[in-house]
Amino acid sequence: MSNTSTSETALVCANCGKEGSDVTNTCNKCKSVMYCNAACKKKHRKKHKKDCERRVAELHDEQLFKQPPPLEDCPICFLRMPSLESGQIYMACCGKVICSGCIHAVQSRATKKEHNICPFCRTPNPTTNEEVINQFEKRIELNDATAIYSMGCFYSTGRYGLPQDRAKAVELCRRAGELGNAESYHNLGIAYDNGNGVERDETKAAYYYELAAIRGDSYARANLGVESLEKGNKDRALKHWMIAVKDGEYRSLQNIKSTYMRGLATKDYYTKALQNYQEYLNEVKSVQRDEAAAAGEQYRYY
C-alpha cells in the first residue's frame, strides 16, 4: 500500500511493506514515500507515478502561492520599501537600496556636484561611466546579487559605455538569480520569451517567471496571473493577482477589478483586494516620499 505522508511511511517500504530503520530510500521527486532499497523503488515506480505527479504538483503550488516577505525597510527612514522600481534606488557605493524619498531629500539640497552624495554612506555620486562601472565591479567582487543583476542590465542595453552583449547579460542574470535576486529571474524569463541572448523557449520562460514570483517579484507574478487567465484558469489568476496586490502591484488590482466587472470574481474578493492594496499604501506612504514624487516621475513610488 502506498502512502503519501512521509511521517507515516518513514519506517515502511511502500513496495514490499518491510519495516525497519533501514527503510531510508526516498522517492526522488515527491519525497513522500520511502523504500528499503533501489530495487523496490524501481518496482513501485509505475504504481506510484500518478500519486507522485499529483504530490509534486501540490508541493509546487504550495511554494508558488506562498506570500513572499515584503522588501526590507529603507535603511534611512525605516519605512517599508516601495515595490515600484522608481520608488527605490540601488547605491553601488555601499550596496544599499534607498527609497526615492530619502534620495530626493539629499539631491534637492545639493547645490554643487560634490554635494550630491549617497544618503547612507555619504560617498559622492559617480560622474563618469568609468566611475559607475568601477563601483559596480567592486560590489560584484563581493557577490552582491543586485550589482551583478544591474551589470547584466548594462550589458543588455550597452549602457555606461559597455558593449551590448545579451549573452553576457543572461549569464550575469543567471548568477544574480542564484544569489537570490528575483528581478534577474524575471529578466531571464523575458529573455527566453523573446530569444534575447538565448534560444527562444516558452517552457524555460515560464520556469523563470515562476522562480521570480516565488522570490518576490510582483511584476512576474502579475504576468503569471494574466497567462493563467488566458489559459482559462481564473482561480490561479486571481491567486497570483491577490499576492501581487499585497505587494503593491497596481495592475493586478485593476485585473481583479476587471475580472469582477465581468462576473468572474465576487464582490467580496474585489473588496479584499482593495483593502490589501490600501494596507500596502499605508505602510509605504510618507510626506517625504510624496514630495519626491511631486518633484518628478523618476521618484514615483506607487
PDB file of C-alpha atoms in Angstrom:
ATOM      1  CA  MET A   1       0.000   0.000   0.000  1.00  0.00           C
ATOM      2  CA  SER A   2       1.322   3.459  -0.960  1.00  0.00           C
ATOM      3  CA  ASN A   3       1.027   6.347   1.440  1.00  0.00           C
ATOM      4  CA  THR A   4       1.771   9.999   0.693  1.00  0.00           C
ATOM      5  CA  SER A   5       2.786  11.115   4.177  1.00  0.00           C
ATOM      6  CA  THR A   6       6.473  10.882   4.944  1.00  0.00           C
ATOM      7  CA  SER A   7       5.743  10.681   8.666  1.00  0.00           C
ATOM      8  CA  GLU A   8       3.519   7.625   8.121  1.00  0.00           C
ATOM      9  CA  THR A   9       5.926   5.779   5.786  1.00  0.00           C
ATOM     10  CA  ALA A  10       9.228   6.672   7.402  1.00  0.00           C
ATOM     11  CA  LEU A  11       9.813   3.080   8.543  1.00  0.00           C
ATOM     12  CA  VAL A  12       7.710   1.144   5.991  1.00  0.00           C
ATOM     13  CA  CYS A  13       8.754   0.309   2.432  1.00  0.00           C
ATOM     14  CA  ALA A  14       5.974   1.455   0.056  1.00  0.00           C
ATOM     15  CA  ASN A  15       6.638  -1.540  -2.220  1.00  0.00           C
ATOM     16  CA  CYS A  16       7.235  -4.620  -0.097  1.00  0.00           C
ATOM     17  CA  GLY A  17       5.973  -3.425   3.274  1.00  0.00           C
ATOM     18  CA  LYS A  18       9.238  -4.115   5.055  1.00  0.00           C
ATOM     19  CA  GLU A  19       9.642  -2.228   8.325  1.00  0.00           C
ATOM     20  CA  GLY A  20      12.842  -1.111   9.943  1.00  0.00           C
ATOM     21  CA  SER A  21      15.361   1.664  10.365  1.00  0.00           C
ATOM     22  CA  ASP A  22      16.999   0.754   7.043  1.00  0.00           C
ATOM     23  CA  VAL A  23      13.940   1.951   5.063  1.00  0.00           C
ATOM     24  CA  THR A  24      15.603   5.200   4.037  1.00  0.00           C
ATOM     25  CA  ASN A  25      15.430   5.311   0.221  1.00  0.00           C
ATOM     26  CA  THR A  26      13.055   8.196  -0.584  1.00  0.00           C
ATOM     27  CA  CYS A  27      11.216   8.895  -3.838  1.00  0.00           C
ATOM     28  CA  ASN A  28      13.447  11.345  -5.698  1.00  0.00           C
ATOM     29  CA  LYS A  29      10.578  13.529  -6.944  1.00  0.00           C
ATOM     30  CA  CYS A  30       7.841  13.819  -4.326  1.00  0.00           C
ATOM     31  CA  LYS A  31       9.880  12.818  -1.243  1.00  0.00           C
ATOM     32  CA  SER A  32       6.616  11.429   0.165  1.00  0.00           C
ATOM     33  CA  VAL A  33       7.195   7.658   0.149  1.00  0.00           C
ATOM     34  CA  MET A  34      10.164   5.541   1.196  1.00  0.00           C
ATOM     35  CA  TYR A  35      11.708   2.227   0.198  1.00  0.00           C
ATOM     36  CA  CYS A  36      14.095  -0.309   1.649  1.00  0.00           C
ATOM     37  CA  ASN A  37      16.309  -0.248  -1.463  1.00  0.00           C
ATOM     38  CA  ALA A  38      16.598   0.989  -5.042  1.00  0.00           C
ATOM     39  CA  ALA A  39      15.117  -2.228  -6.440  1.00  0.00           C
ATOM     40  CA  CYS A  40      11.858  -1.716  -4.538  1.00  0.00           C
ATOM     41  CA  LYS A  41      11.754   1.884  -5.685  1.00  0.00           C
ATOM     42  CA  LYS A  42      12.081   0.805  -9.310  1.00  0.00           C
ATOM     43  CA  LYS A  43       9.404  -1.908  -8.981  1.00  0.00           C
ATOM     44  CA  HIS A  44       6.975   0.546  -7.377  1.00  0.00           C
ATOM     45  CA  ARG A  45       7.606   3.378  -9.868  1.00  0.00           C
ATOM     46  CA  LYS A  46       4.714   2.631 -12.248  1.00  0.00           C
ATOM     47  CA  LYS A  47       2.187   2.192  -9.453  1.00  0.00           C
ATOM     48  CA  HIS A  48       3.368   5.326  -7.680  1.00  0.00           C
ATOM     49  CA  LYS A  49       3.590   7.535 -10.778  1.00  0.00           C
ATOM     50  CA  LYS A  50       0.160   9.220 -10.580  1.00  0.00           C
ATOM     51  CA  ASP A  51       0.353   9.854  -6.845  1.00  0.00           C
ATOM     52  CA  CYS A  52       3.882  11.139  -7.296  1.00  0.00           C
ATOM     53  CA  GLU A  53       2.916  13.590 -10.049  1.00  0.00           C
ATOM     54  CA  ARG A  54      -0.048  14.824  -8.019  1.00  0.00           C
ATOM     55  CA  ARG A  55       2.081  15.374  -4.922  1.00  0.00           C
ATOM     56  CA  VAL A  56       4.830  17.128  -6.891  1.00  0.00           C
ATOM     57  CA  ALA A  57       2.208  19.482  -8.328  1.00  0.00           C
ATOM     58  CA  GLU A  58       0.817  20.134  -4.845  1.00  0.00           C
ATOM     59  CA  LEU A  59       4.250  20.907  -3.439  1.00  0.00           C
ATOM     60  CA  HIS A  60       4.992  23.189  -6.361  1.00  0.00           C
ATOM     61  CA  ASP A  61       1.776  25.154  -5.852  1.00  0.00           C
ATOM     62  CA  GLU A  62       2.372  25.405  -2.111  1.00  0.00           C
ATOM     63  CA  GLN A  63       5.657  27.111  -2.878  1.00  0.00           C
ATOM     64  CA  LEU A  64       4.370  29.167  -5.800  1.00  0.00           C
ATOM     65  CA  PHE A  65       1.348  30.612  -3.995  1.00  0.00           C
ATOM     66  CA  LYS A  66       3.062  31.398  -0.711  1.00  0.00           C
ATOM     67  CA  GLN A  67       3.065  35.141   0.035  1.00  0.00           C
ATOM     68  CA  PRO A  68       6.705  36.327  -0.186  1.00  0.00           C
ATOM     69  CA  PRO A  69       8.006  38.508   2.650  1.00  0.00           C
ATOM     70  CA  PRO A  70       7.992  42.278   1.980  1.00  0.00           C
ATOM     71  CA  LEU A  71      11.140  44.053   0.844  1.00  0.00           C
ATOM     72  CA  GLU A  72      13.492  45.230   3.554  1.00  0.00           C
ATOM     73  CA  ASP A  73      12.753  48.639   5.015  1.00  0.00           C
ATOM     74  CA  CYS A  74      14.629  51.675   3.747  1.00  0.00           C
ATOM     75  CA  PRO A  75      17.806  51.931   5.868  1.00  0.00           C
ATOM     76  CA  ILE A  76      17.361  55.713   6.174  1.00  0.00           C
ATOM     77  CA  CYS A  77      13.685  56.340   7.035  1.00  0.00           C
ATOM     78  CA  PHE A  78      12.940  52.751   8.173  1.00  0.00           C
ATOM     79  CA  LEU A  79       9.641  52.645   6.269  1.00  0.00           C
ATOM     80  CA  ARG A  80       8.617  49.688   4.122  1.00  0.00           C
ATOM     81  CA  MET A  81      10.366  49.858   0.763  1.00  0.00           C
ATOM     82  CA  PRO A  82       8.027  50.517  -2.191  1.00  0.00           C
ATOM     83  CA  SER A  83       7.908  47.692  -4.714  1.00  0.00           C
ATOM     84  CA  LEU A  84       7.639  50.071  -7.689  1.00  0.00           C
ATOM     85  CA  GLU A  85      11.031  50.301  -9.420  1.00  0.00           C
ATOM     86  CA  SER A  86      11.057  54.097  -9.426  1.00  0.00           C
ATOM     87  CA  GLY A  87      10.400  54.090  -5.681  1.00  0.00           C
ATOM     88  CA  GLN A  88      13.811  52.652  -4.836  1.00  0.00           C
ATOM     89  CA  ILE A  89      17.391  53.152  -5.970  1.00  0.00           C
ATOM     90  CA  TYR A  90      20.350  50.816  -5.539  1.00  0.00           C
ATOM     91  CA  MET A  91      23.542  52.558  -4.406  1.00  0.00           C
ATOM     92  CA  ALA A  92      26.590  50.695  -5.685  1.00  0.00           C
ATOM     93  CA  CYS A  93      28.889  52.683  -3.387  1.00  0.00           C
ATOM     94  CA  CYS A  94      27.634  50.826  -0.310  1.00  0.00           C
ATOM     95  CA  GLY A  95      25.263  48.190  -1.708  1.00  0.00           C
ATOM     96  CA  LYS A  96      22.203  49.709  -0.011  1.00  0.00           C
ATOM     97  CA  VAL A  97      18.779  50.161  -1.574  1.00  0.00           C
ATOM     98  CA  ILE A  98      17.384  53.599  -0.646  1.00  0.00           C
ATOM     99  CA  CYS A  99      13.805  54.779  -1.113  1.00  0.00           C
ATOM    100  CA  SER A 100      13.089  57.583  -3.562  1.00  0.00           C
ATOM    101  CA  GLY A 101      12.048  59.921  -0.759  1.00  0.00           C
ATOM    102  CA  CYS A 102      15.402  59.727   1.001  1.00  0.00           C
ATOM    103  CA  ILE A 103      17.298  60.011  -2.294  1.00  0.00           C
ATOM    104  CA  HIS A 104      15.357  63.114  -3.314  1.00  0.00           C
ATOM    105  CA  ALA A 105      15.764  64.692   0.133  1.00  0.00           C
ATOM    106  CA  VAL A 106      19.526  64.739  -0.356  1.00  0.00           C
ATOM    107  CA  GLN A 107      19.508  65.620  -4.052  1.00  0.00           C
ATOM    108  CA  SER A 108      17.105  68.538  -3.563  1.00  0.00           C
ATOM    109  CA  ARG A 109      19.564  70.140  -1.130  1.00  0.00           C
ATOM    110  CA  ALA A 110      22.626  69.666  -3.338  1.00  0.00           C
ATOM    111  CA  THR A 111      23.815  72.978  -4.729  1.00  0.00           C
ATOM    112  CA  LYS A 112      27.052  71.608  -6.189  1.00  0.00           C
ATOM    113  CA  LYS A 113      28.044  68.275  -7.775  1.00  0.00           C
ATOM    114  CA  GLU A 114      30.136  67.381  -4.748  1.00  0.00           C
ATOM    115  CA  HIS A 115      27.063  67.824  -2.541  1.00  0.00           C
ATOM    116  CA  ASN A 116      25.206  65.087  -4.457  1.00  0.00           C
ATOM    117  CA  ILE A 117      26.078  62.176  -2.203  1.00  0.00           C
ATOM    118  CA  CYS A 118      24.748  58.793  -1.125  1.00  0.00           C
ATOM    119  CA  PRO A 119      22.268  59.317   1.744  1.00  0.00           C
ATOM    120  CA  PHE A 120      23.646  56.268   3.541  1.00  0.00           C
ATOM    121  CA  CYS A 121      27.443  56.241   3.234  1.00  0.00           C
ATOM    122  CA  ARG A 122      27.917  59.883   2.101  1.00  0.00           C
ATOM    123  CA  THR A 123      30.040  58.865  -0.894  1.00  0.00           C
ATOM    124  CA  PRO A 124      29.807  61.389  -3.763  1.00  0.00           C
ATOM    125  CA  ASN A 125      27.789  60.047  -6.669  1.00  0.00           C
ATOM    126  CA  PRO A 126      29.869  58.991  -9.709  1.00  0.00           C
ATOM    127  CA  THR A 127      30.082  61.499 -12.545  1.00  0.00           C
ATOM    128  CA  THR A 128      31.603  59.369 -15.332  1.00  0.00           C
ATOM    129  CA  ASN A 129      30.854  55.985 -16.890  1.00  0.00           C
ATOM    130  CA  GLU A 130      34.165  54.663 -15.616  1.00  0.00           C
ATOM    131  CA  GLU A 131      33.319  55.619 -12.037  1.00  0.00           C
ATOM    132  CA  VAL A 132      29.904  53.953 -12.291  1.00  0.00           C
ATOM    133  CA  ILE A 133      31.311  50.684 -13.626  1.00  0.00           C
ATOM    134  CA  ASN A 134      34.135  50.730 -11.086  1.00  0.00           C
ATOM    135  CA  GLN A 135      31.653  50.954  -8.207  1.00  0.00           C
ATOM    136  CA  PHE A 136      29.593  48.070  -9.553  1.00  0.00           C
ATOM    137  CA  GLU A 137      32.656  45.906 -10.191  1.00  0.00           C
ATOM    138  CA  LYS A 138      33.739  46.320  -6.573  1.00  0.00           C
ATOM    139  CA  ARG A 139      30.304  45.171  -5.404  1.00  0.00           C
ATOM    140  CA  ILE A 140      30.376  42.237  -7.831  1.00  0.00           C
ATOM    141  CA  GLU A 141      33.643  41.067  -6.275  1.00  0.00           C
ATOM    142  CA  LEU A 142      31.649  40.755  -3.034  1.00  0.00           C
ATOM    143  CA  ASN A 143      28.975  38.624  -4.767  1.00  0.00           C
ATOM    144  CA  ASP A 144      26.398  41.390  -4.418  1.00  0.00           C
ATOM    145  CA  ALA A 145      23.387  39.956  -6.304  1.00  0.00           C
ATOM    146  CA  THR A 146      21.856  43.348  -7.096  1.00  0.00           C
ATOM    147  CA  ALA A 147      25.128  44.654  -8.515  1.00  0.00           C
ATOM    148  CA  ILE A 148      25.516  41.542 -10.657  1.00  0.00           C
ATOM    149  CA  TYR A 149      21.940  41.893 -11.933  1.00  0.00           C
ATOM    150  CA  SER A 150      22.481  45.589 -12.685  1.00  0.00           C
ATOM    151  CA  MET A 151      25.645  44.834 -14.643  1.00  0.00           C
ATOM    152  CA  GLY A 152      23.624  42.310 -16.646  1.00  0.00           C
ATOM    153  CA  CYS A 153      21.147  45.071 -17.480  1.00  0.00           C
ATOM    154  CA  PHE A 154      24.006  47.336 -18.544  1.00  0.00           C
ATOM    155  CA  TYR A 155      25.317  44.698 -20.955  1.00  0.00           C
ATOM    156  CA  SER A 156      21.821  44.033 -22.257  1.00  0.00           C
ATOM    157  CA  THR A 157      21.376  47.649 -23.373  1.00  0.00           C
ATOM    158  CA  GLY A 158      25.017  48.702 -23.834  1.00  0.00           C
ATOM    159  CA  ARG A 159      24.790  51.279 -21.057  1.00  0.00           C
ATOM    160  CA  TYR A 160      27.639  53.208 -19.400  1.00  0.00           C
ATOM    161  CA  GLY A 161      29.979  52.621 -22.311  1.00  0.00           C
ATOM    162  CA  LEU A 162      29.767  48.818 -22.178  1.00  0.00           C
ATOM    163  CA  PRO A 163      29.293  46.874 -25.419  1.00  0.00           C
ATOM    164  CA  GLN A 164      25.844  45.419 -25.930  1.00  0.00           C
ATOM    165  CA  ASP A 165      26.183  41.726 -25.155  1.00  0.00           C
ATOM    166  CA  ARG A 166      22.918  39.923 -24.436  1.00  0.00           C
ATOM    167  CA  ALA A 167      24.595  36.552 -23.922  1.00  0.00           C
ATOM    168  CA  LYS A 168      26.760  38.138 -21.201  1.00  0.00           C
ATOM    169  CA  ALA A 169      23.634  39.744 -19.747  1.00  0.00           C
ATOM    170  CA  VAL A 170      21.929  36.352 -19.495  1.00  0.00           C
ATOM    171  CA  GLU A 171      24.995  34.865 -17.802  1.00  0.00           C
ATOM    172  CA  LEU A 172      25.060  37.650 -15.200  1.00  0.00           C
ATOM    173  CA  CYS A 173      21.314  37.470 -14.586  1.00  0.00           C
ATOM    174  CA  ARG A 174      21.507  33.737 -14.012  1.00  0.00           C
ATOM    175  CA  ARG A 175      24.318  34.233 -11.499  1.00  0.00           C
ATOM    176  CA  ALA A 176      22.397  37.012  -9.704  1.00  0.00           C
ATOM    177  CA  GLY A 177      19.276  34.878  -9.565  1.00  0.00           C
ATOM    178  CA  GLU A 178      21.181  32.015  -7.965  1.00  0.00           C
ATOM    179  CA  LEU A 179      22.334  34.505  -5.324  1.00  0.00           C
ATOM    180  CA  GLY A 180      18.729  35.483  -4.568  1.00  0.00           C
ATOM    181  CA  ASN A 181      17.872  38.383  -6.883  1.00  0.00           C
ATOM    182  CA  ALA A 182      14.252  37.961  -8.014  1.00  0.00           C
ATOM    183  CA  GLU A 183      14.395  40.557 -10.811  1.00  0.00           C
ATOM    184  CA  SER A 184      17.146  38.566 -12.506  1.00  0.00           C
ATOM    185  CA  TYR A 185      14.867  35.581 -12.912  1.00  0.00           C
ATOM    186  CA  HIS A 186      12.135  37.833 -14.290  1.00  0.00           C
ATOM    187  CA  ASN A 187      14.582  39.164 -16.878  1.00  0.00           C
ATOM    188  CA  LEU A 188      15.654  35.635 -17.749  1.00  0.00           C
ATOM    189  CA  GLY A 189      12.004  34.801 -18.361  1.00  0.00           C
ATOM    190  CA  ILE A 190      11.744  37.772 -20.718  1.00  0.00           C
ATOM    191  CA  ALA A 191      14.968  36.719 -22.452  1.00  0.00           C
ATOM    192  CA  TYR A 192      13.647  33.207 -23.131  1.00  0.00           C
ATOM    193  CA  ASP A 193      10.265  34.611 -24.144  1.00  0.00           C
ATOM    194  CA  ASN A 194      11.818  36.878 -26.774  1.00  0.00           C
ATOM    195  CA  GLY A 195      15.007  34.994 -27.655  1.00  0.00           C
ATOM    196  CA  ASN A 196      17.306  37.746 -26.340  1.00  0.00           C
ATOM    197  CA  GLY A 197      20.762  36.232 -25.913  1.00  0.00           C
ATOM    198  CA  VAL A 198      19.293  32.720 -25.758  1.00  0.00           C
ATOM    199  CA  GLU A 199      17.219  30.446 -27.958  1.00  0.00           C
ATOM    200  CA  ARG A 200      13.513  31.194 -27.543  1.00  0.00           C
ATOM    201  CA  ASP A 201      11.922  28.712 -25.146  1.00  0.00           C
ATOM    202  CA  GLU A 202       8.452  29.272 -23.644  1.00  0.00           C
ATOM    203  CA  THR A 203       8.868  26.457 -21.132  1.00  0.00           C
ATOM    204  CA  LYS A 204      12.060  27.960 -19.725  1.00  0.00           C
ATOM    205  CA  ALA A 205      10.452  31.410 -19.767  1.00  0.00           C
ATOM    206  CA  ALA A 206       7.569  30.158 -17.602  1.00  0.00           C
ATOM    207  CA  TYR A 207      10.061  28.411 -15.293  1.00  0.00           C
ATOM    208  CA  TYR A 208      11.997  31.616 -14.660  1.00  0.00           C
ATOM    209  CA  TYR A 209       8.839  33.707 -14.254  1.00  0.00           C
ATOM    210  CA  GLU A 210       7.743  31.338 -11.507  1.00  0.00           C
ATOM    211  CA  LEU A 211      11.151  31.478  -9.807  1.00  0.00           C
ATOM    212  CA  ALA A 212      10.936  35.274  -9.887  1.00  0.00           C
ATOM    213  CA  ALA A 213       7.433  35.259  -8.413  1.00  0.00           C
ATOM    214  CA  ILE A 214       8.407  32.830  -5.650  1.00  0.00           C
ATOM    215  CA  ARG A 215      11.289  35.131  -4.703  1.00  0.00           C
ATOM    216  CA  GLY A 216       9.002  38.173  -4.551  1.00  0.00           C
ATOM    217  CA  ASP A 217       8.958  39.815  -7.998  1.00  0.00           C
ATOM    218  CA  SER A 218       5.417  41.218  -8.228  1.00  0.00           C
ATOM    219  CA  TYR A 219       5.735  42.069 -11.942  1.00  0.00           C
ATOM    220  CA  ALA A 220       6.439  38.450 -12.813  1.00  0.00           C
ATOM    221  CA  ARG A 221       3.584  37.437 -10.508  1.00  0.00           C
ATOM    222  CA  ALA A 222       1.164  39.762 -12.294  1.00  0.00           C
ATOM    223  CA  ASN A 223       2.163  38.337 -15.675  1.00  0.00           C
ATOM    224  CA  LEU A 224       1.662  34.783 -14.430  1.00  0.00           C
ATOM    225  CA  GLY A 225      -1.859  35.798 -13.494  1.00  0.00           C
ATOM    226  CA  VAL A 226      -2.522  37.076 -17.000  1.00  0.00           C
ATOM    227  CA  GLU A 227      -1.157  33.859 -18.517  1.00  0.00           C
ATOM    228  CA  SER A 228      -3.328  31.761 -16.196  1.00  0.00           C
ATOM    229  CA  LEU A 229      -6.468  33.672 -17.193  1.00  0.00           C
ATOM    230  CA  GLU A 230      -5.605  33.315 -20.886  1.00  0.00           C
ATOM    231  CA  LYS A 231      -5.415  29.546 -20.314  1.00  0.00           C
ATOM    232  CA  GLY A 232      -8.868  29.618 -18.726  1.00  0.00           C
ATOM    233  CA  ASN A 233      -7.713  29.155 -15.135  1.00  0.00           C
ATOM    234  CA  LYS A 234      -9.468  32.020 -13.377  1.00  0.00           C
ATOM    235  CA  ASP A 235      -8.769  30.763  -9.851  1.00  0.00           C
ATOM    236  CA  ARG A 236      -4.996  30.587 -10.382  1.00  0.00           C
ATOM    237  CA  ALA A 237      -5.049  34.030 -11.982  1.00  0.00           C
ATOM    238  CA  LEU A 238      -6.854  35.546  -9.008  1.00  0.00           C
ATOM    239  CA  LYS A 239      -4.460  33.875  -6.571  1.00  0.00           C
ATOM    240  CA  HIS A 240      -1.470  35.360  -8.392  1.00  0.00           C
ATOM    241  CA  TRP A 241      -3.008  38.818  -8.539  1.00  0.00           C
ATOM    242  CA  MET A 242      -4.031  38.875  -4.892  1.00  0.00           C
ATOM    243  CA  ILE A 243      -0.478  38.024  -3.840  1.00  0.00           C
ATOM    244  CA  ALA A 244       0.844  40.779  -6.125  1.00  0.00           C
ATOM    245  CA  VAL A 245      -1.691  43.304  -4.779  1.00  0.00           C
ATOM    246  CA  LYS A 246      -0.411  42.733  -1.241  1.00  0.00           C
ATOM    247  CA  ASP A 247       2.975  43.830  -2.577  1.00  0.00           C
ATOM    248  CA  GLY A 248       1.533  46.978  -4.150  1.00  0.00           C
ATOM    249  CA  GLU A 249       1.280  45.794  -7.769  1.00  0.00           C
ATOM    250  CA  TYR A 250      -1.416  48.140  -9.105  1.00  0.00           C
ATOM    251  CA  ARG A 251      -2.012  46.358 -12.428  1.00  0.00           C
ATOM    252  CA  SER A 252      -3.060  43.273 -10.505  1.00  0.00           C
ATOM    253  CA  LEU A 253      -5.635  45.310  -8.602  1.00  0.00           C
ATOM    254  CA  GLN A 254      -7.006  46.550 -11.924  1.00  0.00           C
ATOM    255  CA  ASN A 255      -7.044  42.995 -13.267  1.00  0.00           C
ATOM    256  CA  ILE A 256      -9.058  41.815 -10.275  1.00  0.00           C
ATOM    257  CA  LYS A 257     -11.448  44.723 -10.790  1.00  0.00           C
ATOM    258  CA  SER A 258     -11.860  43.814 -14.457  1.00  0.00           C
ATOM    259  CA  THR A 259     -12.442  40.177 -13.539  1.00  0.00           C
ATOM    260  CA  TYR A 260     -15.079  41.247 -11.009  1.00  0.00           C
ATOM    261  CA  MET A 261     -16.802  43.538 -13.550  1.00  0.00           C
ATOM    262  CA  ARG A 262     -17.026  40.566 -15.935  1.00  0.00           C
ATOM    263  CA  GLY A 263     -18.680  38.463 -13.268  1.00  0.00           C
ATOM    264  CA  LEU A 264     -15.666  36.159 -12.841  1.00  0.00           C
ATOM    265  CA  ALA A 265     -14.832  37.249  -9.275  1.00  0.00           C
ATOM    266  CA  THR A 266     -17.032  38.031  -6.296  1.00  0.00           C
ATOM    267  CA  LYS A 267     -17.554  41.474  -4.826  1.00  0.00           C
ATOM    268  CA  ASP A 268     -16.019  40.263  -1.565  1.00  0.00           C
ATOM    269  CA  TYR A 269     -12.868  39.191  -3.416  1.00  0.00           C
ATOM    270  CA  TYR A 270     -12.506  42.595  -5.079  1.00  0.00           C
ATOM    271  CA  THR A 271     -13.197  44.346  -1.769  1.00  0.00           C
ATOM    272  CA  LYS A 272     -10.469  42.295  -0.112  1.00  0.00           C
ATOM    273  CA  ALA A 273      -8.056  43.243  -2.889  1.00  0.00           C
ATOM    274  CA  LEU A 274      -8.836  46.943  -2.339  1.00  0.00           C
ATOM    275  CA  GLN A 275      -8.239  46.536   1.392  1.00  0.00           C
ATOM    276  CA  ASN A 276      -4.914  44.766   0.814  1.00  0.00           C
ATOM    277  CA  TYR A 277      -3.738  47.471  -1.565  1.00  0.00           C
ATOM    278  CA  GLN A 278      -4.715  50.200   0.897  1.00  0.00           C
ATOM    279  CA  GLU A 279      -2.819  48.418   3.675  1.00  0.00           C
ATOM    280  CA  TYR A 280       0.252  48.394   1.435  1.00  0.00           C
ATOM    281  CA  LEU A 281      -0.126  52.121   0.720  1.00  0.00           C
ATOM    282  CA  ASN A 282      -0.459  52.876   4.430  1.00  0.00           C
ATOM    283  CA  GLU A 283       2.878  51.153   5.027  1.00  0.00           C
ATOM    284  CA  VAL A 284       4.836  52.873   2.242  1.00  0.00           C
ATOM    285  CA  LYS A 285       3.369  56.376   2.165  1.00  0.00           C
ATOM    286  CA  SER A 286       5.198  59.315   3.736  1.00  0.00           C
ATOM    287  CA  VAL A 287       5.326  63.085   3.343  1.00  0.00           C
ATOM    288  CA  GLN A 288       8.946  62.891   2.173  1.00  0.00           C
ATOM    289  CA  ARG A 289       8.128  60.316  -0.490  1.00  0.00           C
ATOM    290  CA  ASP A 290       5.126  62.364  -1.631  1.00  0.00           C
ATOM    291  CA  GLU A 291       7.362  65.411  -2.014  1.00  0.00           C
ATOM    292  CA  ALA A 292       9.781  63.382  -4.084  1.00  0.00           C
ATOM    293  CA  ALA A 293       7.015  62.015  -6.316  1.00  0.00           C
ATOM    294  CA  ALA A 294       5.716  65.537  -6.864  1.00  0.00           C
ATOM    295  CA  ALA A 295       9.199  66.634  -7.957  1.00  0.00           C
ATOM    296  CA  GLY A 296       9.464  64.141 -10.821  1.00  0.00           C
ATOM    297  CA  GLU A 297       8.194  60.931 -12.348  1.00  0.00           C
ATOM    298  CA  GLN A 298      11.555  59.294 -11.611  1.00  0.00           C
ATOM    299  CA  TYR A 299      10.672  59.402  -7.898  1.00  0.00           C
ATOM    300  CA  ARG A 300       7.136  57.978  -8.152  1.00  0.00           C
ATOM    301  CA  TYR A 301       6.676  55.197  -5.637  1.00  0.00           C
ATOM    302  CA  TYR A 302       3.116  53.947  -6.222  1.00  0.00           C
TER     303      TYR A 302
END
